[in-house]
PDB file of C-alpha atoms in Angstrom:
ATOM      1  CA  MET D   1      39.234  28.273  -7.608  1.00 44.00           C
ATOM      2  CA  LEU D   2      40.027  25.571  -4.816  1.00 41.00           C
ATOM      3  CA  THR D   3      37.165  23.276  -4.127  1.00 51.00           C
ATOM      4  CA  ALA D   4      36.394  20.940  -1.495  1.00 55.00           C
ATOM      5  CA  THR D   5      34.800  17.516  -1.316  1.00 58.00           C
ATOM      6  CA  LEU D   6      31.759  16.439   0.748  1.00 58.00           C
ATOM      7  CA  THR D   7      32.072  13.832   3.298  1.00 65.00           C
ATOM      8  CA  PHE D   8      29.466  11.267   3.731  1.00 66.00           C
ATOM      9  CA  SER D   9      30.056   9.909   7.118  1.00 66.00           C
ATOM     10  CA  TRP D  10      27.376   9.803  10.081  1.00 71.00           C
ATOM     11  CA  THR D  11      27.842  11.168  13.324  1.00 72.00           C
ATOM     12  CA  THR D  12      26.565  10.573  16.792  1.00 72.00           C
ATOM     13  CA  ASP D  13      25.103  13.863  18.121  1.00 73.00           C
ATOM     14  CA  PRO D  14      23.883  13.701  21.635  1.00 80.00           C
ATOM     15  CA  ALA D  15      20.356  14.618  20.117  1.00 85.00           C
ATOM     16  CA  LEU D  16      20.199  10.721  19.098  1.00 89.00           C
ATOM     17  CA  VAL D  17      20.256  10.164  22.821  1.00 90.00           C
ATOM     18  CA  TRP D  18      17.057  12.141  23.051  1.00 91.00           C
ATOM     19  CA  VAL D  19      15.467  10.436  19.916  1.00 95.00           C
ATOM     20  CA  ILE D  20      16.447   6.807  21.217  1.00 95.00           C
ATOM     21  CA  SER D  21      14.805   7.573  24.466  1.00 95.00           C
ATOM     22  CA  ALA D  22      11.554   9.067  22.994  1.00 95.00           C
ATOM     23  CA  ALA D  23      11.209   6.055  20.557  1.00 96.00           C
ATOM     24  CA  ALA D  24      11.719   3.617  23.572  1.00 96.00           C
ATOM     25  CA  LEU D  25       9.351   5.450  25.688  1.00 95.00           C
ATOM     26  CA  TYR D  26       6.807   5.440  22.864  1.00 95.00           C
ATOM     27  CA  TRP D  27       7.061   1.704  22.451  1.00 93.00           C
ATOM     28  CA  LEU D  28       6.901   0.823  26.171  1.00 92.00           C
ATOM     29  CA  GLY D  29       3.790   3.277  26.446  1.00 91.00           C
ATOM     30  CA  GLY D  30       2.078   1.446  23.375  1.00 87.00           C
ATOM     31  CA  ARG D  31       2.415  -1.944  25.020  1.00 83.00           C
ATOM     32  CA  GLY D  32      -0.477  -1.717  27.369  1.00 66.00           C
ATOM     33  CA  LEU D  33      -2.916  -0.307  24.818  1.00 66.00           C
ATOM     34  CA  ALA D  34      -5.866  -2.591  24.468  1.00 56.00           C
ATOM     35  CA  ARG D  35      -7.572  -1.076  21.604  1.00 62.00           C
ATOM     36  CA  PRO D  36      -7.014  -2.445  18.155  1.00 55.00           C
ATOM     37  CA  ARG D  37      -4.839  -0.639  15.790  1.00 65.00           C
ATOM     38  CA  SER D  38      -6.787   1.748  13.875  1.00 76.00           C
ATOM     39  CA  ALA D  39      -5.548   3.699  10.607  1.00 80.00           C
ATOM     40  CA  ASP D  40      -5.548   6.958  12.768  1.00 82.00           C
ATOM     41  CA  ARG D  41      -2.916   5.399  15.208  1.00 84.00           C
ATOM     42  CA  ARG D  42      -0.955   3.833  12.531  1.00 88.00           C
ATOM     43  CA  TRP D  43      -0.931   7.441  10.518  1.00 92.00           C
ATOM     44  CA  ARG D  44       0.272   8.986  13.898  1.00 93.00           C
ATOM     45  CA  THR D  45       2.874   6.292  14.576  1.00 94.00           C
ATOM     46  CA  GLY D  46       4.264   7.290  11.179  1.00 95.00           C
ATOM     47  CA  ALA D  47       4.225  10.978  11.933  1.00 96.00           C
ATOM     48  CA  PHE D  48       6.121  10.199  15.104  1.00 97.00           C
ATOM     49  CA  LEU D  49       8.798   8.197  13.624  1.00 97.00           C
ATOM     50  CA  ALA D  50       9.194  10.739  10.554  1.00 97.00           C
ATOM     51  CA  GLY D  51       9.569  13.700  13.099  1.00 97.00           C
ATOM     52  CA  LEU D  52      12.321  11.459  14.709  1.00 97.00           C
ATOM     53  CA  ALA D  53      13.838  10.402  11.609  1.00 97.00           C
ATOM     54  CA  THR D  54      14.138  14.147  10.796  1.00 97.00           C
ATOM     55  CA  ILE D  55      16.098  15.122  13.542  1.00 96.00           C
ATOM     56  CA  VAL D  56      18.606  12.279  13.029  1.00 95.00           C
ATOM     57  CA  PHE D  57      18.585  13.554   9.498  1.00 95.00           C
ATOM     58  CA  ALA D  58      19.390  17.171  10.537  1.00 95.00           C
ATOM     59  CA  LEU D  59      21.832  16.450  13.093  1.00 94.00           C
ATOM     60  CA  ASP D  60      23.488  12.805  12.751  1.00 91.00           C
ATOM     61  CA  SER D  61      23.575  12.251   9.119  1.00 91.00           C
ATOM     62  CA  PRO D  62      26.322  13.906   6.665  1.00 91.00           C
ATOM     63  CA  LEU D  63      24.386  17.241   6.397  1.00 92.00           C
ATOM     64  CA  ASP D  64      25.715  17.897   9.799  1.00 90.00           C
ATOM     65  CA  ALA D  65      29.443  17.886   8.546  1.00 87.00           C
ATOM     66  CA  TRP D  66      28.437  19.769   5.514  1.00 90.00           C
ATOM     67  CA  ALA D  67      26.895  22.527   7.597  1.00 90.00           C
ATOM     68  CA  ASP D  68      30.627  23.469   8.672  1.00 88.00           C
ATOM     69  CA  GLN D  69      31.483  24.106   5.124  1.00 89.00           C
ATOM     70  CA  LEU D  70      28.384  25.145   3.404  1.00 93.00           C
ATOM     71  CA  GLN D  71      25.655  27.636   4.855  1.00 95.00           C
ATOM     72  CA  TRP D  72      22.892  26.316   2.441  1.00 96.00           C
ATOM     73  CA  ALA D  73      23.391  22.998   4.301  1.00 95.00           C
ATOM     74  CA  HIS D  74      23.601  24.722   7.745  1.00 96.00           C
ATOM     75  CA  MET D  75      20.041  26.536   6.980  1.00 97.00           C
ATOM     76  CA  LEU D  76      18.619  23.286   5.867  1.00 97.00           C
ATOM     77  CA  GLN D  77      19.342  22.028   9.519  1.00 96.00           C
ATOM     78  CA  HIS D  78      17.651  25.084  10.728  1.00 97.00           C
ATOM     79  CA  VAL D  79      14.520  24.332   8.613  1.00 97.00           C
ATOM     80  CA  LEU D  80      14.270  20.731   9.526  1.00 97.00           C
ATOM     81  CA  LEU D  81      14.662  21.485  13.331  1.00 97.00           C
ATOM     82  CA  LEU D  82      12.179  24.415  13.373  1.00 97.00           C
ATOM     83  CA  LEU D  83       9.737  23.678  10.683  1.00 97.00           C
ATOM     84  CA  VAL D  84       9.569  19.970  10.108  1.00 98.00           C
ATOM     85  CA  ALA D  85      10.268  17.996  12.909  1.00 97.00           C
ATOM     86  CA  PRO D  86       8.078  19.997  15.596  1.00 97.00           C
ATOM     87  CA  PRO D  87       4.927  19.770  13.534  1.00 97.00           C
ATOM     88  CA  LEU D  88       5.597  16.264  12.822  1.00 97.00           C
ATOM     89  CA  LEU D  89       5.488  15.404  16.367  1.00 97.00           C
ATOM     90  CA  ALA D  90       2.841  17.704  17.289  1.00 96.00           C
ATOM     91  CA  LEU D  91       0.534  15.812  14.729  1.00 95.00           C
ATOM     92  CA  ALA D  92       1.690  12.372  16.103  1.00 95.00           C
ATOM     93  CA  ARG D  93       0.485  13.415  19.728  1.00 94.00           C
ATOM     94  CA  PRO D  94       2.902  11.114  21.184  1.00 94.00           C
ATOM     95  CA  TRP D  95       3.144  12.697  24.840  1.00 93.00           C
ATOM     96  CA  ASN D  96       0.664  10.597  26.918  1.00 91.00           C
ATOM     97  CA  ARG D  97       1.809   7.572  25.103  1.00 92.00           C
ATOM     98  CA  MET D  98       5.619   8.317  26.073  1.00 93.00           C
ATOM     99  CA  TRP D  99       4.627   9.407  29.386  1.00 91.00           C
ATOM    100  CA  ARG D 100       3.017   5.865  29.858  1.00 91.00           C
ATOM    101  CA  GLY D 101       6.421   4.733  28.995  1.00 91.00           C
ATOM    102  CA  PHE D 102       7.756   5.380  32.345  1.00 90.00           C
ATOM    103  CA  PRO D 103       7.349   3.356  35.341  1.00 90.00           C
ATOM    104  CA  LEU D 104       4.098   3.882  37.327  1.00 87.00           C
ATOM    105  CA  GLY D 105       5.747   4.786  40.452  1.00 89.00           C
ATOM    106  CA  LEU D 106       7.607   7.396  38.668  1.00 88.00           C
ATOM    107  CA  ARG D 107       4.678   8.754  37.021  1.00 84.00           C
ATOM    108  CA  ARG D 108       2.991   9.076  40.400  1.00 86.00           C
ATOM    109  CA  ARG D 109       5.478  10.903  41.974  1.00 86.00           C
ATOM    110  CA  ILE D 110       6.174  13.458  39.301  1.00 79.00           C
ATOM    111  CA  ALA D 111       2.404  14.035  38.823  1.00 80.00           C
ATOM    112  CA  ARG D 112       2.224  14.376  42.639  1.00 81.00           C
ATOM    113  CA  ASP D 113       5.100  16.967  42.723  1.00 77.00           C
ATOM    114  CA  VAL D 114       3.843  18.937  39.871  1.00 75.00           C
ATOM    115  CA  THR D 115       0.267  19.091  41.211  1.00 75.00           C
ATOM    116  CA  HIS D 116       1.173  19.679  44.805  1.00 72.00           C
ATOM    117  CA  GLY D 117       4.767  20.310  45.181  1.00 69.00           C
ATOM    118  CA  ARG D 118       6.891  23.113  46.413  1.00 71.00           C
ATOM    119  CA  TRP D 119       7.236  24.523  43.082  1.00 71.00           C
ATOM    120  CA  SER D 120       4.138  23.461  41.417  1.00 67.00           C
ATOM    121  CA  GLY D 121       2.814  26.948  41.604  1.00 70.00           C
ATOM    122  CA  GLY D 122       5.897  28.329  39.680  1.00 71.00           C
ATOM    123  CA  VAL D 123       5.635  25.519  37.090  1.00 68.00           C
ATOM    124  CA  HIS D 124       1.997  26.156  36.471  1.00 70.00           C
ATOM    125  CA  ARG D 125       2.465  29.883  35.876  1.00 79.00           C
ATOM    126  CA  THR D 126       5.645  29.326  33.613  1.00 77.00           C
ATOM    127  CA  ALA D 127       3.595  26.803  31.715  1.00 76.00           C
ATOM    128  CA  ARG D 128       0.463  29.629  31.246  1.00 80.00           C
ATOM    129  CA  VAL D 129       2.887  31.931  30.314  1.00 81.00           C
ATOM    130  CA  LEU D 130       4.889  29.958  27.519  1.00 81.00           C
ATOM    131  CA  GLY D 131       1.820  28.096  26.356  1.00 81.00           C
ATOM    132  CA  ALA D 132       0.031  31.592  25.697  1.00 88.00           C
ATOM    133  CA  PRO D 133       0.163  32.508  21.849  1.00 91.00           C
ATOM    134  CA  ILE D 134       1.881  35.750  22.080  1.00 93.00           C
ATOM    135  CA  PRO D 135       4.719  34.578  24.220  1.00 93.00           C
ATOM    136  CA  SER D 136       5.309  31.300  22.161  1.00 94.00           C
ATOM    137  CA  TRP D 137       5.065  33.431  18.783  1.00 96.00           C
ATOM    138  CA  LEU D 138       7.686  35.972  20.342  1.00 96.00           C
ATOM    139  CA  LEU D 139      10.096  33.213  21.351  1.00 96.00           C
ATOM    140  CA  PHE D 140       9.751  31.478  18.086  1.00 97.00           C
ATOM    141  CA  THR D 141      10.400  34.655  16.224  1.00 97.00           C
ATOM    142  CA  ILE D 142      13.187  35.942  18.346  1.00 97.00           C
ATOM    143  CA  THR D 143      14.977  32.606  18.422  1.00 97.00           C
ATOM    144  CA  LEU D 144      14.792  32.538  14.484  1.00 97.00           C
ATOM    145  CA  VAL D 145      16.253  35.952  14.250  1.00 97.00           C
ATOM    146  CA  ALA D 146      18.750  36.054  16.984  1.00 97.00           C
ATOM    147  CA  TRP D 147      20.463  33.047  16.156  1.00 97.00           C
ATOM    148  CA  HIS D 148      20.926  34.385  12.538  1.00 96.00           C
ATOM    149  CA  LEU D 149      22.725  37.579  13.887  1.00 96.00           C
ATOM    150  CA  PRO D 150      26.349  37.593  12.675  1.00 96.00           C
ATOM    151  CA  VAL D 151      27.905  37.264  16.297  1.00 96.00           C
ATOM    152  CA  ALA D 152      25.610  34.493  17.406  1.00 96.00           C
ATOM    153  CA  TYR D 153      25.973  32.386  14.010  1.00 95.00           C
ATOM    154  CA  ASP D 154      29.564  32.863  14.050  1.00 95.00           C
ATOM    155  CA  ALA D 155      29.653  31.424  17.588  1.00 95.00           C
ATOM    156  CA  THR D 156      27.810  28.458  16.633  1.00 93.00           C
ATOM    157  CA  LEU D 157      30.445  27.428  14.051  1.00 92.00           C
ATOM    158  CA  ARG D 158      33.341  27.969  16.504  1.00 92.00           C
ATOM    159  CA  SER D 159      31.958  26.291  19.505  1.00 93.00           C
ATOM    160  CA  PRO D 160      30.224  22.919  19.293  1.00 90.00           C
ATOM    161  CA  GLY D 161      28.427  23.488  22.625  1.00 91.00           C
ATOM    162  CA  ILE D 162      26.955  26.866  21.429  1.00 94.00           C
ATOM    163  CA  HIS D 163      26.018  25.050  18.257  1.00 93.00           C
ATOM    164  CA  ALA D 164      23.978  22.341  20.489  1.00 92.00           C
ATOM    165  CA  LEU D 165      22.527  24.971  22.380  1.00 94.00           C
ATOM    166  CA  GLU D 166      21.142  26.791  19.074  1.00 95.00           C
ATOM    167  CA  HIS D 167      19.769  23.351  17.812  1.00 95.00           C
ATOM    168  CA  ALA D 168      17.867  22.667  21.264  1.00 94.00           C
ATOM    169  CA  LEU D 169      16.401  26.039  21.258  1.00 96.00           C
ATOM    170  CA  PHE D 170      15.381  25.859  17.577  1.00 97.00           C
ATOM    171  CA  PHE D 171      13.737  22.423  18.131  1.00 96.00           C
ATOM    172  CA  GLY D 172      12.016  23.551  21.729  1.00 95.00           C
ATOM    173  CA  THR D 173      10.581  26.879  20.417  1.00 96.00           C
ATOM    174  CA  GLY D 174       9.493  25.146  17.297  1.00 97.00           C
ATOM    175  CA  LEU D 175       7.690  22.355  19.256  1.00 95.00           C
ATOM    176  CA  LEU D 176       6.120  25.266  21.384  1.00 94.00           C
ATOM    177  CA  PHE D 177       4.977  27.286  18.332  1.00 96.00           C
ATOM    178  CA  TRP D 178       3.597  24.298  16.279  1.00 96.00           C
ATOM    179  CA  THR D 179       1.414  23.061  19.319  1.00 94.00           C
ATOM    180  CA  ARG D 180      -0.303  26.615  19.242  1.00 93.00           C
ATOM    181  CA  VAL D 181      -1.435  25.669  15.778  1.00 94.00           C
ATOM    182  CA  ILE D 182      -1.644  21.884  15.982  1.00 93.00           C
ATOM    183  CA  ASP D 183      -3.788  20.572  19.187  1.00 90.00           C
ATOM    184  CA  SER D 184      -1.465  17.731  20.463  1.00 90.00           C
ATOM    185  CA  PRO D 185      -3.075  16.481  23.650  1.00 87.00           C
ATOM    186  CA  PRO D 186      -2.386  17.333  26.668  1.00 84.00           C
ATOM    187  CA  TRP D 187      -1.493  20.747  25.044  1.00 82.00           C
ATOM    188  CA  ARG D 188      -4.284  22.504  23.410  1.00 82.00           C
ATOM    189  CA  SER D 189      -4.179  25.569  21.683  1.00 81.00           C
ATOM    190  CA  SER D 190      -6.693  28.435  22.852  1.00 80.00           C
ATOM    191  CA  LEU D 191      -6.495  30.181  19.276  1.00 87.00           C
ATOM    192  CA  PRO D 192      -9.544  29.768  16.959  1.00 88.00           C
ATOM    193  CA  GLU D 193      -8.951  28.546  13.516  1.00 84.00           C
ATOM    194  CA  GLY D 194      -8.780  31.998  11.848  1.00 87.00           C
ATOM    195  CA  ALA D 195      -6.320  33.368  14.376  1.00 92.00           C
ATOM    196  CA  ARG D 196      -4.184  30.133  14.124  1.00 93.00           C
ATOM    197  CA  ALA D 197      -3.718  31.191  10.126  1.00 93.00           C
ATOM    198  CA  VAL D 198      -2.775  34.801  11.332  1.00 94.00           C
ATOM    199  CA  TYR D 199      -0.324  33.319  13.895  1.00 96.00           C
ATOM    200  CA  VAL D 200       1.431  31.192  11.264  1.00 97.00           C
ATOM    201  CA  ALA D 201       1.297  33.784   8.546  1.00 96.00           C
ATOM    202  CA  SER D 202       2.887  36.443  10.659  1.00 97.00           C
ATOM    203  CA  ALA D 203       5.858  33.971  11.348  1.00 97.00           C
ATOM    204  CA  LEU D 204       6.149  33.273   7.701  1.00 97.00           C
ATOM    205  CA  VAL D 205       6.516  36.987   7.229  1.00 97.00           C
ATOM    206  CA  VAL D 206       9.549  37.149   9.527  1.00 97.00           C
ATOM    207  CA  SER D 207      11.167  34.221   7.986  1.00 97.00           C
ATOM    208  CA  TRP D 208      10.532  35.883   4.521  1.00 97.00           C
ATOM    209  CA  MET D 209      12.292  39.001   5.901  1.00 97.00           C
ATOM    210  CA  LEU D 210      15.223  37.149   7.163  1.00 97.00           C
ATOM    211  CA  ALA D 211      15.683  35.296   3.741  1.00 97.00           C
ATOM    212  CA  LEU D 212      15.547  38.586   2.162  1.00 97.00           C
ATOM    213  CA  VAL D 213      18.280  40.116   4.183  1.00 96.00           C
ATOM    214  CA  LEU D 214      20.678  37.136   3.381  1.00 96.00           C
ATOM    215  CA  ALA D 215      19.595  37.096  -0.322  1.00 96.00           C
ATOM    216  CA  LEU D 216      20.122  41.011  -1.069  1.00 96.00           C
ATOM    217  CA  SER D 217      23.441  41.437   0.910  1.00 94.00           C
ATOM    218  CA  THR D 218      26.105  42.433  -1.160  1.00 94.00           C
ATOM    219  CA  SER D 219      29.005  40.785   0.902  1.00 93.00           C
ATOM    220  CA  PRO D 220      28.982  37.579   3.202  1.00 94.00           C
ATOM    221  CA  LEU D 221      27.426  38.035   6.507  1.00 95.00           C
ATOM    222  CA  TYR D 222      29.296  35.234   8.299  1.00 95.00           C
ATOM    223  CA  ALA D 223      33.021  35.390   8.822  1.00 93.00           C
ATOM    224  CA  PRO D 224      33.491  31.565   9.241  1.00 92.00           C
ATOM    225  CA  TYR D 225      31.978  30.968   5.810  1.00 92.00           C
ATOM    226  CA  ALA D 226      33.780  33.816   3.953  1.00 91.00           C
ATOM    227  CA  ALA D 227      37.004  32.847   5.339  1.00 89.00           C
ATOM    228  CA  GLU D 228      36.554  29.259   3.750  1.00 82.00           C
ATOM    229  CA  ALA D 229      39.393  28.855   1.162  1.00 70.00           C
ATOM    230  CA  ALA D 230      37.569  26.284  -0.544  1.00 72.00           C
ATOM    231  CA  ARG D 231      33.991  24.632  -0.186  1.00 76.00           C
ATOM    232  CA  PRO D 232      32.312  21.839  -2.037  1.00 77.00           C
ATOM    233  CA  GLY D 233      31.222  22.769  -5.657  1.00 77.00           C
ATOM    234  CA  GLY D 234      33.585  25.577  -5.888  1.00 80.00           C
ATOM    235  CA  ILE D 235      30.699  27.958  -5.176  1.00 89.00           C
ATOM    236  CA  THR D 236      31.610  31.605  -3.442  1.00 91.00           C
ATOM    237  CA  ALA D 237      30.732  32.486   0.086  1.00 93.00           C
ATOM    238  CA  LEU D 238      28.023  34.933  -1.435  1.00 94.00           C
ATOM    239  CA  ALA D 239      26.622  32.497  -3.787  1.00 94.00           C
ATOM    240  CA  ASP D 240      26.257  29.930  -0.623  1.00 95.00           C
ATOM    241  CA  GLN D 241      24.661  32.652   1.298  1.00 96.00           C
ATOM    242  CA  GLN D 242      22.212  33.293  -1.524  1.00 96.00           C
ATOM    243  CA  LEU D 243      21.502  29.414  -1.793  1.00 96.00           C
ATOM    244  CA  ALA D 244      20.835  29.557   2.222  1.00 97.00           C
ATOM    245  CA  ALA D 245      18.513  32.192   1.657  1.00 97.00           C
ATOM    246  CA  GLY D 246      16.637  30.360  -1.091  1.00 97.00           C
ATOM    247  CA  VAL D 247      16.476  27.311   1.346  1.00 97.00           C
ATOM    248  CA  MET D 248      14.760  29.378   3.922  1.00 96.00           C
ATOM    249  CA  TRP D 249      12.434  31.153   1.441  1.00 95.00           C
ATOM    250  CA  VAL D 250      11.185  28.351  -0.615  1.00 95.00           C
ATOM    251  CA  PRO D 251      11.539  24.663   1.366  1.00 95.00           C
ATOM    252  CA  GLY D 252      10.933  26.898   4.874  1.00 96.00           C
ATOM    253  CA  SER D 253       7.851  28.450   3.326  1.00 96.00           C
ATOM    254  CA  ILE D 254       6.258  24.988   2.602  1.00 97.00           C
ATOM    255  CA  PRO D 255       5.414  23.891   6.427  1.00 96.00           C
ATOM    256  CA  PHE D 256       3.834  27.305   6.954  1.00 97.00           C
ATOM    257  CA  THR D 257       1.703  27.421   3.788  1.00 96.00           C
ATOM    258  CA  ILE D 258       0.440  23.871   4.592  1.00 96.00           C
ATOM    259  CA  ALA D 259      -0.557  24.804   7.843  1.00 95.00           C
ATOM    260  CA  ILE D 260      -2.201  28.093   6.719  1.00 94.00           C
ATOM    261  CA  LEU D 261      -4.246  26.001   4.079  1.00 93.00           C
ATOM    262  CA  PHE D 262      -5.261  23.686   6.665  1.00 89.00           C
ATOM    263  CA  VAL D 263      -6.300  25.857   9.385  1.00 90.00           C
ATOM    264  CA  ALA D 264      -8.189  27.962   6.884  1.00 86.00           C
ATOM    265  CA  TYR D 265      -9.981  25.026   5.377  1.00 84.00           C
ATOM    266  CA  ARG D 266     -11.086  24.206   8.786  1.00 81.00           C
ATOM    267  CA  TRP D 267     -12.022  27.388   9.602  1.00 81.00           C
ATOM    268  CA  LEU D 268     -14.112  27.880   6.544  1.00 79.00           C
ATOM    269  CA  GLU D 269     -15.777  24.546   6.301  1.00 74.00           C
ATOM    270  CA  PRO D 270     -19.121  23.719   7.935  1.00 59.00           C
ATOM    271  CA  LYS D 271     -19.162  22.839  11.488  1.00 57.00           C
ATOM    272  CA  ARG D 272     -18.944  19.183  11.929  1.00 50.00           C
ATOM    273  CA  SER D 273     -19.088  16.597  14.791  1.00 45.00           C
ATOM    274  CA  ARG D 274     -15.391  15.487  15.608  1.00 46.00           C
ATOM    275  CA  ARG D 275     -14.438  12.088  17.086  1.00 48.00           C
ATOM    276  CA  PRO D 276     -12.909  12.302  20.513  1.00 49.00           C
ATOM    277  CA  SER D 277      -9.118  11.421  20.636  1.00 47.00           C
ATOM    278  CA  HIS D 278      -7.835   8.304  22.338  1.00 48.00           C
ATOM    279  CA  ASP D 279      -4.917  10.463  23.514  1.00 51.00           C
ATOM    280  CA  THR D 280      -6.770  13.176  25.314  1.00 46.00           C
ATOM    281  CA  GLN D 281      -6.121  12.445  28.891  1.00 47.00           C
ATOM    282  CA  PRO D 282      -4.093  14.894  30.617  1.00 45.00           C
ATOM    283  CA  ILE D 283      -0.524  13.515  31.656  1.00 47.00           C
ATOM    284  CA  ALA D 284      -1.000  14.607  35.432  1.00 44.00           C
ATOM    285  CA  GLY D 285      -4.227  12.500  35.679  1.00 42.00           C
ATOM    286  CA  ASN D 286      -3.022   9.610  33.844  1.00 44.00           C
ATOM    287  CA  PRO D 287      -0.525   7.719  36.225  1.00 41.00           C
TER     288      PRO D 287
END
């Protein structure tokens, strides 16, 4: 059997621009903070940097080139963009700090437009709909399933533009989903702790079902991978697809499981007083 070799070159995916911009805004927004650095702030900064590093690893490391040849590598990209980077960024709560990184005049103008502008009503209605638990769950799960249909999956492998759109939607819907589970001011979930566990568990079931379809299929589902004359390691297209199913089933289940256990613990533990967060001011009211 013919085999191919893995390349270890890094790329400059457009997502790198977003990562650099986000890091710059986070740094600029933190310069004016007069409060002494606390363990909580250090921990959240670490989560923020880990989230950005996850995006870079998924889209700019050699993993991106491997994904063109190996379905399991492509699936690992999906897991990182849906289930690792978004919850890390939600835990970091960087949004108000990044907002403070913009010039004051721009912040005031945007806040005024969002609050009283011509399109403010539509913006607020859209935000309320997308931020509700059921629409956010549906967007997350439909995006996950739809992009794994053969017609969509094959299109991402043939078109860089469609592939970039897929990644953007994975990350965007992932962030929307995880901020319904993890309070990340100014976005707070309306779900009680018990409902959050059900919310996450039901999404986990959807991902398991998709993994089972890939694992139990008796033939390769995606034409570009099936047509590969040689792939690294000399594995067959069907074995590659089963490995991809394993990536979705095992590593992909870890973030869901951690979230379920955490929210279940918070739900079952005795009520306690909670310290207010330093990053709870709404963006529009923090020019």
